[in-house]
Amino acid sequence: MLFHLNMAAPCLIHISRCFQKVSVISLTRHVRTIQRKDVKPERYQHRKINPFINFTDPVSQSALMKTIEQQLLLAELNAGDPNLSEAIDIGLPTIKQTPAERKKHRIYEKHNKQKAELEQAARHRTLRIDMEEMKKDFYNTGYTNQLKIVAEHYGIFNDLFGQHAFFNPRVPLNITFDFDEEFVSPVNCGNLLKPAECTGTPKVTYEAAEDSWWSLVLTNPDGHLTDNTAEYLHWFVGNIPGGDVEKGDVLCDYLQPFPCRGTGWHRYVFTLYKQESKIDFSAEKREMPCHSLRQRTFQTTEFYRTYEKDITPAGLAFFQADWDETVTDVYHNTLGMKEPVFEFDWPPLHISVQKTVPHKKPFNLYLDRYRDSKEIATEILMARLKNRSPFEEEPTRRKLPNIIPWMGEERNLPSWKKTQIRKERLGMGRYRHLYENKPGP
């Protein structure tokens, strides 16, 4: 057992009662171990004492330490300009609770905790809660801050408004897609949806005064095919009177998500802007229906700079979607273009130098490693065509192919050959193409 002496700052310790030849010691994290020559280990076993002790090497410590001047200079160099690096809140002003409201809320919580019947009902799972009241309380307390934290985590503000701008989503958005006649697919804070669930125009509701004006924009910051800094505009409704989205001016009709195959999950962001008054959005008007990706190219940063004096971000909601079969139909029939497909460019497989006698390697698999993959694929294709006829149906695979016992000369086959036959019968690995009419190695 070693004594680890670890303290916050160097100090001086004089050990005289237990050890005789240990003098002044400087303590830090960088230590080395020496053995006491005048202490026998077996003598102190019953006292849990070991004749090894850790102490600092002053030479190595002095090389790692920085002076106060160097630390101050490093902190000054790392400090950024607050006028340039500090993020700016571009949204509506945050309404903070007054001390009286906070006190009233604490008294209400304390009063509920003292009710034994509530605790008992919660424990027996018989407590009934008004979801609308709970949702309203959540929207009035922690909704804005929590949604802002989630949006920062997913990089929404950085990709839409730049790294120096953010806003607190003051207005809650209730967004749903009709899944079928009975169910809907809601949009929350980054939940996962399939493009097949988002084929129709979403239904958006929010609370607003009747004499107010709003704008709603749906963009995809991850899907642009040619410009990484641009977005695709999926829906744009401007000059919305109050909370009635259907009465707003549709500047760009709705287009379902079309994330490219192989690009993973894409973010689709709904941004609600509060207008000071009715705005002339004739410059943002797209043709109806808009099937041009060039016309749907959009930049939230430029849009906000153009109408900065007239609009203020007020609401936010987003979901994530990846590729499914409906995306192919969108590219071919709606956009009228070939579907782009992205694949990972794998690095070439590293193959070591071939050995004359490989140690503990199946020699047939070891030799196939140094053969051309096209040659192996040709062999599999020829074996498939040998037992197939273009005038007959595809033969069905046996349910239990390896239940057939080894007969005759097959009993004397080597183990590697039997393993290969079993794989051919099961269609494992490369032999799956014996039973599938699909290209590939």
PDB file of N, CA and C in Angstrom, residues 285-375:
ATOM      1  N   LYS A 285     -42.304  35.884 -52.898  1.00  0.00           N
ATOM      2  CA  LYS A 285     -43.342  35.080 -53.529  1.00  0.00           C
ATOM      3  C   LYS A 285     -42.735  34.091 -54.509  1.00  0.00           C
ATOM      4  N   ARG A 286     -43.131  32.813 -54.420  1.00  0.00           N
ATOM      5  CA  ARG A 286     -42.720  31.772 -55.350  1.00  0.00           C
ATOM      6  C   ARG A 286     -43.902  31.388 -56.232  1.00  0.00           C
ATOM      7  N   GLU A 287     -43.587  30.768 -57.369  1.00  0.00           N
ATOM      8  CA  GLU A 287     -44.656  30.307 -58.243  1.00  0.00           C
ATOM      9  C   GLU A 287     -45.388  29.133 -57.597  1.00  0.00           C
ATOM     10  N   MET A 288     -46.651  28.988 -57.945  1.00  0.00           N
ATOM     11  CA  MET A 288     -47.499  27.954 -57.373  1.00  0.00           C
ATOM     12  C   MET A 288     -47.947  26.970 -58.455  1.00  0.00           C
ATOM     13  N   PRO A 289     -47.701  25.680 -58.281  1.00  0.00           N
ATOM     14  CA  PRO A 289     -46.851  25.079 -57.250  1.00  0.00           C
ATOM     15  C   PRO A 289     -45.379  25.238 -57.598  1.00  0.00           C
ATOM     16  N   CYS A 290     -44.551  25.301 -56.575  1.00  0.00           N
ATOM     17  CA  CYS A 290     -43.118  25.513 -56.766  1.00  0.00           C
ATOM     18  C   CYS A 290     -42.402  24.163 -56.761  1.00  0.00           C
ATOM     19  N   HIS A 291     -41.907  23.760 -57.948  1.00  0.00           N
ATOM     20  CA  HIS A 291     -41.200  22.484 -58.096  1.00  0.00           C
ATOM     21  C   HIS A 291     -39.735  22.691 -58.446  1.00  0.00           C
ATOM     22  N   SER A 292     -39.228  23.856 -58.195  1.00  0.00           N
ATOM     23  CA  SER A 292     -37.834  24.175 -58.508  1.00  0.00           C
ATOM     24  C   SER A 292     -37.038  24.317 -57.208  1.00  0.00           C
ATOM     25  N   LEU A 293     -35.987  23.524 -57.087  1.00  0.00           N
ATOM     26  CA  LEU A 293     -35.145  23.626 -55.896  1.00  0.00           C
ATOM     27  C   LEU A 293     -34.365  24.939 -55.886  1.00  0.00           C
ATOM     28  N   ARG A 294     -34.116  25.490 -57.039  1.00  0.00           N
ATOM     29  CA  ARG A 294     -33.415  26.771 -57.090  1.00  0.00           C
ATOM     30  C   ARG A 294     -34.289  27.874 -56.500  1.00  0.00           C
ATOM     31  N   GLN A 295     -35.583  27.854 -56.805  1.00  0.00           N
ATOM     32  CA  GLN A 295     -36.473  28.858 -56.229  1.00  0.00           C
ATOM     33  C   GLN A 295     -36.713  28.617 -54.740  1.00  0.00           C
ATOM     34  N   ARG A 296     -36.604  27.389 -54.315  1.00  0.00           N
ATOM     35  CA  ARG A 296     -36.798  27.070 -52.900  1.00  0.00           C
ATOM     36  C   ARG A 296     -35.532  27.279 -52.068  1.00  0.00           C
ATOM     37  N   THR A 297     -34.454  27.667 -52.675  1.00  0.00           N
ATOM     38  CA  THR A 297     -33.252  27.979 -51.912  1.00  0.00           C
ATOM     39  C   THR A 297     -33.507  29.199 -51.029  1.00  0.00           C
ATOM     40  N   PHE A 298     -33.144  29.090 -49.776  1.00  0.00           N
ATOM     41  CA  PHE A 298     -33.524  30.094 -48.784  1.00  0.00           C
ATOM     42  C   PHE A 298     -32.406  30.224 -47.759  1.00  0.00           C
ATOM     43  N   GLN A 299     -32.249  31.432 -47.216  1.00  0.00           N
ATOM     44  CA  GLN A 299     -31.299  31.690 -46.133  1.00  0.00           C
ATOM     45  C   GLN A 299     -32.016  32.500 -45.058  1.00  0.00           C
ATOM     46  N   THR A 300     -32.165  31.905 -43.898  1.00  0.00           N
ATOM     47  CA  THR A 300     -32.864  32.578 -42.806  1.00  0.00           C
ATOM     48  C   THR A 300     -32.138  33.839 -42.377  1.00  0.00           C
ATOM     49  N   THR A 301     -30.803  33.788 -42.397  1.00  0.00           N
ATOM     50  CA  THR A 301     -30.029  34.963 -41.982  1.00  0.00           C
ATOM     51  C   THR A 301     -30.316  36.152 -42.878  1.00  0.00           C
ATOM     52  N   GLU A 302     -30.290  35.959 -44.202  1.00  0.00           N
ATOM     53  CA  GLU A 302     -30.569  37.052 -45.128  1.00  0.00           C
ATOM     54  C   GLU A 302     -32.026  37.509 -45.025  1.00  0.00           C
ATOM     55  N   PHE A 303     -32.930  36.565 -44.835  1.00  0.00           N
ATOM     56  CA  PHE A 303     -34.334  36.930 -44.693  1.00  0.00           C
ATOM     57  C   PHE A 303     -34.545  37.812 -43.460  1.00  0.00           C
ATOM     58  N   TYR A 304     -33.908  37.454 -42.356  1.00  0.00           N
ATOM     59  CA  TYR A 304     -34.084  38.244 -41.141  1.00  0.00           C
ATOM     60  C   TYR A 304     -33.413  39.612 -41.267  1.00  0.00           C
ATOM     61  N   ARG A 305     -32.270  39.664 -41.935  1.00  0.00           N
ATOM     62  CA  ARG A 305     -31.612  40.971 -42.130  1.00  0.00           C
ATOM     63  C   ARG A 305     -32.468  41.896 -42.986  1.00  0.00           C
ATOM     64  N   THR A 306     -33.173  41.326 -43.955  1.00  0.00           N
ATOM     65  CA  THR A 306     -33.994  42.159 -44.833  1.00  0.00           C
ATOM     66  C   THR A 306     -35.178  42.769 -44.087  1.00  0.00           C
ATOM     67  N   TYR A 307     -35.825  41.973 -43.240  1.00  0.00           N
ATOM     68  CA  TYR A 307     -37.034  42.433 -42.544  1.00  0.00           C
ATOM     69  C   TYR A 307     -36.794  42.555 -41.033  1.00  0.00           C
ATOM     70  N   GLU A 308     -35.581  42.880 -40.666  1.00  0.00           N
ATOM     71  CA  GLU A 308     -35.222  42.913 -39.246  1.00  0.00           C
ATOM     72  C   GLU A 308     -36.049  43.927 -38.460  1.00  0.00           C
ATOM     73  N   LYS A 309     -36.380  45.061 -39.067  1.00  0.00           N
ATOM     74  CA  LYS A 309     -37.117  46.098 -38.354  1.00  0.00           C
ATOM     75  C   LYS A 309     -38.604  45.799 -38.236  1.00  0.00           C
ATOM     76  N   ASP A 310     -39.089  44.819 -38.998  1.00  0.00           N
ATOM     77  CA  ASP A 310     -40.527  44.554 -39.031  1.00  0.00           C
ATOM     78  C   ASP A 310     -40.922  43.215 -38.421  1.00  0.00           C
ATOM     79  N   ILE A 311     -39.964  42.301 -38.208  1.00  0.00           N
ATOM     80  CA  ILE A 311     -40.314  40.980 -37.676  1.00  0.00           C
ATOM     81  C   ILE A 311     -39.427  40.668 -36.480  1.00  0.00           C
ATOM     82  N   THR A 312     -39.950  39.800 -35.604  1.00  0.00           N
ATOM     83  CA  THR A 312     -39.221  39.356 -34.415  1.00  0.00           C
ATOM     84  C   THR A 312     -39.493  37.874 -34.214  1.00  0.00           C
ATOM     85  N   PRO A 313     -38.454  37.025 -34.109  1.00  0.00           N
ATOM     86  CA  PRO A 313     -38.696  35.593 -33.855  1.00  0.00           C
ATOM     87  C   PRO A 313     -39.411  35.397 -32.527  1.00  0.00           C
ATOM     88  N   ALA A 314     -40.473  34.588 -32.552  1.00  0.00           N
ATOM     89  CA  ALA A 314     -41.288  34.415 -31.346  1.00  0.00           C
ATOM     90  C   ALA A 314     -41.566  32.959 -31.016  1.00  0.00           C
ATOM     91  N   GLY A 315     -41.600  32.055 -31.999  1.00  0.00           N
ATOM     92  CA  GLY A 315     -41.927  30.656 -31.756  1.00  0.00           C
ATOM     93  C   GLY A 315     -41.002  29.734 -32.514  1.00  0.00           C
ATOM     94  N   LEU A 316     -40.852  28.517 -31.980  1.00  0.00           N
ATOM     95  CA  LEU A 316     -39.936  27.553 -32.593  1.00  0.00           C
ATOM     96  C   LEU A 316     -40.431  26.139 -32.317  1.00  0.00           C
ATOM     97  N   ALA A 317     -40.316  25.281 -33.323  1.00  0.00           N
ATOM     98  CA  ALA A 317     -40.575  23.844 -33.195  1.00  0.00           C
ATOM     99  C   ALA A 317     -39.855  23.162 -34.348  1.00  0.00           C
ATOM    100  N   PHE A 318     -39.399  21.940 -34.125  1.00  0.00           N
ATOM    101  CA  PHE A 318     -38.686  21.237 -35.197  1.00  0.00           C
ATOM    102  C   PHE A 318     -38.806  19.733 -34.988  1.00  0.00           C
ATOM    103  N   PHE A 319     -38.649  19.016 -36.093  1.00  0.00           N
ATOM    104  CA  PHE A 319     -38.618  17.559 -36.065  1.00  0.00           C
ATOM    105  C   PHE A 319     -37.487  17.086 -36.967  1.00  0.00           C
ATOM    106  N   GLN A 320     -37.211  15.784 -36.928  1.00  0.00           N
ATOM    107  CA  GLN A 320     -36.145  15.189 -37.727  1.00  0.00           C
ATOM    108  C   GLN A 320     -36.721  14.076 -38.589  1.00  0.00           C
ATOM    109  N   ALA A 321     -36.189  13.944 -39.798  1.00  0.00           N
ATOM    110  CA  ALA A 321     -36.678  12.932 -40.737  1.00  0.00           C
ATOM    111  C   ALA A 321     -35.506  12.406 -41.549  1.00  0.00           C
ATOM    112  N   ASP A 322     -35.570  11.121 -41.910  1.00  0.00           N
ATOM    113  CA  ASP A 322     -34.585  10.525 -42.799  1.00  0.00           C
ATOM    114  C   ASP A 322     -35.293   9.896 -43.995  1.00  0.00           C
ATOM    115  N   TRP A 323     -34.536   9.249 -44.867  1.00  0.00           N
ATOM    116  CA  TRP A 323     -35.056   8.781 -46.146  1.00  0.00           C
ATOM    117  C   TRP A 323     -36.044   7.640 -45.962  1.00  0.00           C
ATOM    118  N   ASP A 324     -37.076   7.630 -46.816  1.00  0.00           N
ATOM    119  CA  ASP A 324     -37.932   6.465 -47.001  1.00  0.00           C
ATOM    120  C   ASP A 324     -38.377   6.417 -48.458  1.00  0.00           C
ATOM    121  N   GLU A 325     -39.250   5.484 -48.789  1.00  0.00           N
ATOM    122  CA  GLU A 325     -39.614   5.253 -50.191  1.00  0.00           C
ATOM    123  C   GLU A 325     -40.349   6.427 -50.820  1.00  0.00           C
ATOM    124  N   THR A 326     -41.046   7.227 -50.022  1.00  0.00           N
ATOM    125  CA  THR A 326     -41.777   8.357 -50.601  1.00  0.00           C
ATOM    126  C   THR A 326     -40.856   9.444 -51.138  1.00  0.00           C
ATOM    127  N   VAL A 327     -39.611   9.485 -50.660  1.00  0.00           N
ATOM    128  CA  VAL A 327     -38.670  10.498 -51.142  1.00  0.00           C
ATOM    129  C   VAL A 327     -38.350  10.266 -52.615  1.00  0.00           C
ATOM    130  N   THR A 328     -38.227   9.006 -53.010  1.00  0.00           N
ATOM    131  CA  THR A 328     -37.964   8.694 -54.419  1.00  0.00           C
ATOM    132  C   THR A 328     -39.084   9.215 -55.305  1.00  0.00           C
ATOM    133  N   ASP A 329     -40.312   9.074 -54.853  1.00  0.00           N
ATOM    134  CA  ASP A 329     -41.450   9.574 -55.628  1.00  0.00           C
ATOM    135  C   ASP A 329     -41.421  11.108 -55.718  1.00  0.00           C
ATOM    136  N   VAL A 330     -40.983  11.784 -54.674  1.00  0.00           N
ATOM    137  CA  VAL A 330     -40.905  13.249 -54.706  1.00  0.00           C
ATOM    138  C   VAL A 330     -39.903  13.707 -55.750  1.00  0.00           C
ATOM    139  N   TYR A 331     -38.743  13.070 -55.793  1.00  0.00           N
ATOM    140  CA  TYR A 331     -37.717  13.475 -56.766  1.00  0.00           C
ATOM    141  C   TYR A 331     -38.175  13.197 -58.194  1.00  0.00           C
ATOM    142  N   HIS A 332     -38.767  12.048 -58.438  1.00  0.00           N
ATOM    143  CA  HIS A 332     -39.112  11.663 -59.807  1.00  0.00           C
ATOM    144  C   HIS A 332     -40.364  12.369 -60.321  1.00  0.00           C
ATOM    145  N   ASN A 333     -41.419  12.405 -59.510  1.00  0.00           N
ATOM    146  CA  ASN A 333     -42.712  12.889 -59.983  1.00  0.00           C
ATOM    147  C   ASN A 333     -43.008  14.336 -59.621  1.00  0.00           C
ATOM    148  N   THR A 334     -42.450  14.835 -58.510  1.00  0.00           N
ATOM    149  CA  THR A 334     -42.726  16.218 -58.108  1.00  0.00           C
ATOM    150  C   THR A 334     -41.648  17.172 -58.584  1.00  0.00           C
ATOM    151  N   LEU A 335     -40.391  16.855 -58.272  1.00  0.00           N
ATOM    152  CA  LEU A 335     -39.288  17.740 -58.669  1.00  0.00           C
ATOM    153  C   LEU A 335     -38.792  17.471 -60.079  1.00  0.00           C
ATOM    154  N   GLY A 336     -39.120  16.303 -60.647  1.00  0.00           N
ATOM    155  CA  GLY A 336     -38.723  15.994 -62.017  1.00  0.00           C
ATOM    156  C   GLY A 336     -37.226  15.881 -62.200  1.00  0.00           C
ATOM    157  N   MET A 337     -36.558  15.152 -61.332  1.00  0.00           N
ATOM    158  CA  MET A 337     -35.106  15.009 -61.423  1.00  0.00           C
ATOM    159  C   MET A 337     -34.712  13.630 -60.908  1.00  0.00           C
ATOM    160  N   LYS A 338     -33.476  13.254 -61.181  1.00  0.00           N
ATOM    161  CA  LYS A 338     -32.958  11.999 -60.669  1.00  0.00           C
ATOM    162  C   LYS A 338     -32.718  12.121 -59.166  1.00  0.00           C
ATOM    163  N   GLU A 339     -32.917  11.034 -58.485  1.00  0.00           N
ATOM    164  CA  GLU A 339     -32.728  11.037 -57.037  1.00  0.00           C
ATOM    165  C   GLU A 339     -31.245  10.893 -56.701  1.00  0.00           C
ATOM    166  N   PRO A 340     -30.669  11.849 -55.974  1.00  0.00           N
ATOM    167  CA  PRO A 340     -29.271  11.696 -55.559  1.00  0.00           C
ATOM    168  C   PRO A 340     -29.158  10.703 -54.412  1.00  0.00           C
ATOM    169  N   VAL A 341     -28.155   9.852 -54.485  1.00  0.00           N
ATOM    170  CA  VAL A 341     -27.900   8.846 -53.456  1.00  0.00           C
ATOM    171  C   VAL A 341     -26.459   9.014 -52.996  1.00  0.00           C
ATOM    172  N   PHE A 342     -26.276   9.096 -51.694  1.00  0.00           N
ATOM    173  CA  PHE A 342     -24.956   9.290 -51.110  1.00  0.00           C
ATOM    174  C   PHE A 342     -24.535   8.007 -50.398  1.00  0.00           C
ATOM    175  N   GLU A 343     -23.292   7.629 -50.608  1.00  0.00           N
ATOM    176  CA  GLU A 343     -22.730   6.459 -49.949  1.00  0.00           C
ATOM    177  C   GLU A 343     -21.398   6.830 -49.322  1.00  0.00           C
ATOM    178  N   PHE A 344     -21.074   6.130 -48.269  1.00  0.00           N
ATOM    179  CA  PHE A 344     -19.811   6.387 -47.594  1.00  0.00           C
ATOM    180  C   PHE A 344     -18.656   5.844 -48.425  1.00  0.00           C
ATOM    181  N   ASP A 345     -17.651   6.660 -48.613  1.00  0.00           N
ATOM    182  CA  ASP A 345     -16.480   6.267 -49.395  1.00  0.00           C
ATOM    183  C   ASP A 345     -15.509   5.548 -48.464  1.00  0.00           C
ATOM    184  N   TRP A 346     -15.633   4.231 -48.435  1.00  0.00           N
ATOM    185  CA  TRP A 346     -14.795   3.464 -47.529  1.00  0.00           C
ATOM    186  C   TRP A 346     -13.347   3.467 -47.995  1.00  0.00           C
ATOM    187  N   PRO A 347     -12.400   3.535 -47.094  1.00  0.00           N
ATOM    188  CA  PRO A 347     -10.987   3.447 -47.504  1.00  0.00           C
ATOM    189  C   PRO A 347     -10.679   2.044 -47.993  1.00  0.00           C
ATOM    190  N   PRO A 348      -9.684   1.893 -48.850  1.00  0.00           N
ATOM    191  CA  PRO A 348      -9.348   0.550 -49.360  1.00  0.00           C
ATOM    192  C   PRO A 348      -8.927  -0.373 -48.226  1.00  0.00           C
ATOM    193  N   LEU A 349      -9.342  -1.626 -48.344  1.00  0.00           N
ATOM    194  CA  LEU A 349      -9.034  -2.608 -47.320  1.00  0.00           C
ATOM    195  C   LEU A 349      -7.537  -2.916 -47.305  1.00  0.00           C
ATOM    196  N   HIS A 350      -6.969  -2.854 -46.133  1.00  0.00           N
ATOM    197  CA  HIS A 350      -5.548  -3.157 -45.992  1.00  0.00           C
ATOM    198  C   HIS A 350      -5.347  -4.664 -45.930  1.00  0.00           C
ATOM    199  N   ILE A 351      -4.557  -5.190 -46.831  1.00  0.00           N
ATOM    200  CA  ILE A 351      -4.251  -6.617 -46.879  1.00  0.00           C
ATOM    201  C   ILE A 351      -2.759  -6.778 -46.653  1.00  0.00           C
ATOM    202  N   SER A 352      -2.416  -7.555 -45.669  1.00  0.00           N
ATOM    203  CA  SER A 352      -1.006  -7.759 -45.355  1.00  0.00           C
ATOM    204  C   SER A 352      -0.334  -8.596 -46.436  1.00  0.00           C
ATOM    205  N   VAL A 353       0.981  -8.647 -46.391  1.00  0.00           N
ATOM    206  CA  VAL A 353       1.750  -9.392 -47.389  1.00  0.00           C
ATOM    207  C   VAL A 353       1.438 -10.884 -47.247  1.00  0.00           C
ATOM    208  N   GLN A 354       1.220 -11.515 -48.390  1.00  0.00           N
ATOM    209  CA  GLN A 354       0.864 -12.927 -48.369  1.00  0.00           C
ATOM    210  C   GLN A 354       2.041 -13.775 -47.921  1.00  0.00           C
ATOM    211  N   LYS A 355       1.732 -14.747 -47.040  1.00  0.00           N
ATOM    212  CA  LYS A 355       2.754 -15.648 -46.516  1.00  0.00           C
ATOM    213  C   LYS A 355       2.623 -17.017 -47.177  1.00  0.00           C
ATOM    214  N   THR A 356       3.745 -17.691 -47.269  1.00  0.00           N
ATOM    215  CA  THR A 356       3.739 -19.017 -47.874  1.00  0.00           C
ATOM    216  C   THR A 356       2.991 -20.012 -46.995  1.00  0.00           C
ATOM    217  N   VAL A 357       3.243 -19.950 -45.708  1.00  0.00           N
ATOM    218  CA  VAL A 357       2.579 -20.845 -44.760  1.00  0.00           C
ATOM    219  C   VAL A 357       1.917 -19.975 -43.697  1.00  0.00           C
ATOM    220  N   PRO A 358       0.661 -19.590 -43.862  1.00  0.00           N
ATOM    221  CA  PRO A 358      -0.020 -18.781 -42.837  1.00  0.00           C
ATOM    222  C   PRO A 358      -0.305 -19.622 -41.596  1.00  0.00           C
ATOM    223  N   HIS A 359      -0.148 -19.019 -40.464  1.00  0.00           N
ATOM    224  CA  HIS A 359      -0.309 -19.727 -39.197  1.00  0.00           C
ATOM    225  C   HIS A 359      -1.742 -19.610 -38.702  1.00  0.00           C
ATOM    226  N   LYS A 360      -2.402 -20.767 -38.527  1.00  0.00           N
ATOM    227  CA  LYS A 360      -3.762 -20.839 -37.993  1.00  0.00           C
ATOM    228  C   LYS A 360      -4.739 -19.993 -38.814  1.00  0.00           C
ATOM    229  N   LYS A 361      -4.666 -20.140 -40.143  1.00  0.00           N
ATOM    230  CA  LYS A 361      -5.584 -19.448 -41.032  1.00  0.00           C
ATOM    231  C   LYS A 361      -6.256 -20.472 -41.937  1.00  0.00           C
ATOM    232  N   PRO A 362      -7.580 -20.421 -42.142  1.00  0.00           N
ATOM    233  CA  PRO A 362      -8.224 -21.305 -43.128  1.00  0.00           C
ATOM    234  C   PRO A 362      -7.686 -20.992 -44.514  1.00  0.00           C
ATOM    235  N   PHE A 363      -7.016 -21.978 -45.114  1.00  0.00           N
ATOM    236  CA  PHE A 363      -6.240 -21.670 -46.308  1.00  0.00           C
ATOM    237  C   PHE A 363      -7.132 -21.252 -47.472  1.00  0.00           C
ATOM    238  N   ASN A 364      -8.370 -21.788 -47.576  1.00  0.00           N
ATOM    239  CA  ASN A 364      -9.228 -21.400 -48.697  1.00  0.00           C
ATOM    240  C   ASN A 364      -9.672 -19.936 -48.570  1.00  0.00           C
ATOM    241  N   LEU A 365     -10.022 -19.507 -47.337  1.00  0.00           N
ATOM    242  CA  LEU A 365     -10.392 -18.101 -47.135  1.00  0.00           C
ATOM    243  C   LEU A 365      -9.181 -17.198 -47.235  1.00  0.00           C
ATOM    244  N   TYR A 366      -8.042 -17.709 -46.802  1.00  0.00           N
ATOM    245  CA  TYR A 366      -6.816 -16.900 -46.867  1.00  0.00           C
ATOM    246  C   TYR A 366      -6.419 -16.649 -48.314  1.00  0.00           C
ATOM    247  N   LEU A 367      -6.571 -17.653 -49.185  1.00  0.00           N
ATOM    248  CA  LEU A 367      -6.221 -17.464 -50.593  1.00  0.00           C
ATOM    249  C   LEU A 367      -7.234 -16.580 -51.313  1.00  0.00           C
ATOM    250  N   ASP A 368      -8.519 -16.698 -50.929  1.00  0.00           N
ATOM    251  CA  ASP A 368      -9.531 -15.843 -51.563  1.00  0.00           C
ATOM    252  C   ASP A 368      -9.325 -14.369 -51.230  1.00  0.00           C
ATOM    253  N   ARG A 369      -8.641 -14.089 -50.142  1.00  0.00           N
ATOM    254  CA  ARG A 369      -8.386 -12.700 -49.766  1.00  0.00           C
ATOM    255  C   ARG A 369      -7.502 -12.000 -50.795  1.00  0.00           C
ATOM    256  N   TYR A 370      -6.667 -12.756 -51.493  1.00  0.00           N
ATOM    257  CA  TYR A 370      -5.736 -12.168 -52.459  1.00  0.00           C
ATOM    258  C   TYR A 370      -6.210 -12.363 -53.894  1.00  0.00           C
ATOM    259  N   ARG A 371      -7.433 -12.817 -54.082  1.00  0.00           N
ATOM    260  CA  ARG A 371      -8.009 -12.956 -55.421  1.00  0.00           C
ATOM    261  C   ARG A 371      -8.804 -11.709 -55.780  1.00  0.00           C
ATOM    262  N   ASP A 372      -9.056 -11.553 -57.059  1.00  0.00           N
ATOM    263  CA  ASP A 372      -9.865 -10.434 -57.532  1.00  0.00           C
ATOM    264  C   ASP A 372     -11.329 -10.694 -57.177  1.00  0.00           C
ATOM    265  N   SER A 373     -12.002  -9.689 -56.611  1.00  0.00           N
ATOM    266  CA  SER A 373     -13.402  -9.870 -56.218  1.00  0.00           C
ATOM    267  C   SER A 373     -14.294 -10.146 -57.420  1.00  0.00           C
ATOM    268  N   LYS A 374     -13.958  -9.614 -58.592  1.00  0.00           N
ATOM    269  CA  LYS A 374     -14.748  -9.889 -59.788  1.00  0.00           C
ATOM    270  C   LYS A 374     -14.651 -11.364 -60.190  1.00  0.00           C
ATOM    271  N   GLU A 375     -13.491 -11.933 -59.993  1.00  0.00           N
ATOM    272  CA  GLU A 375     -13.328 -13.355 -60.311  1.00  0.00           C
ATOM    273  C   GLU A 375     -14.185 -14.229 -59.404  1.00  0.00           C
TER     274      GLU A 375
END
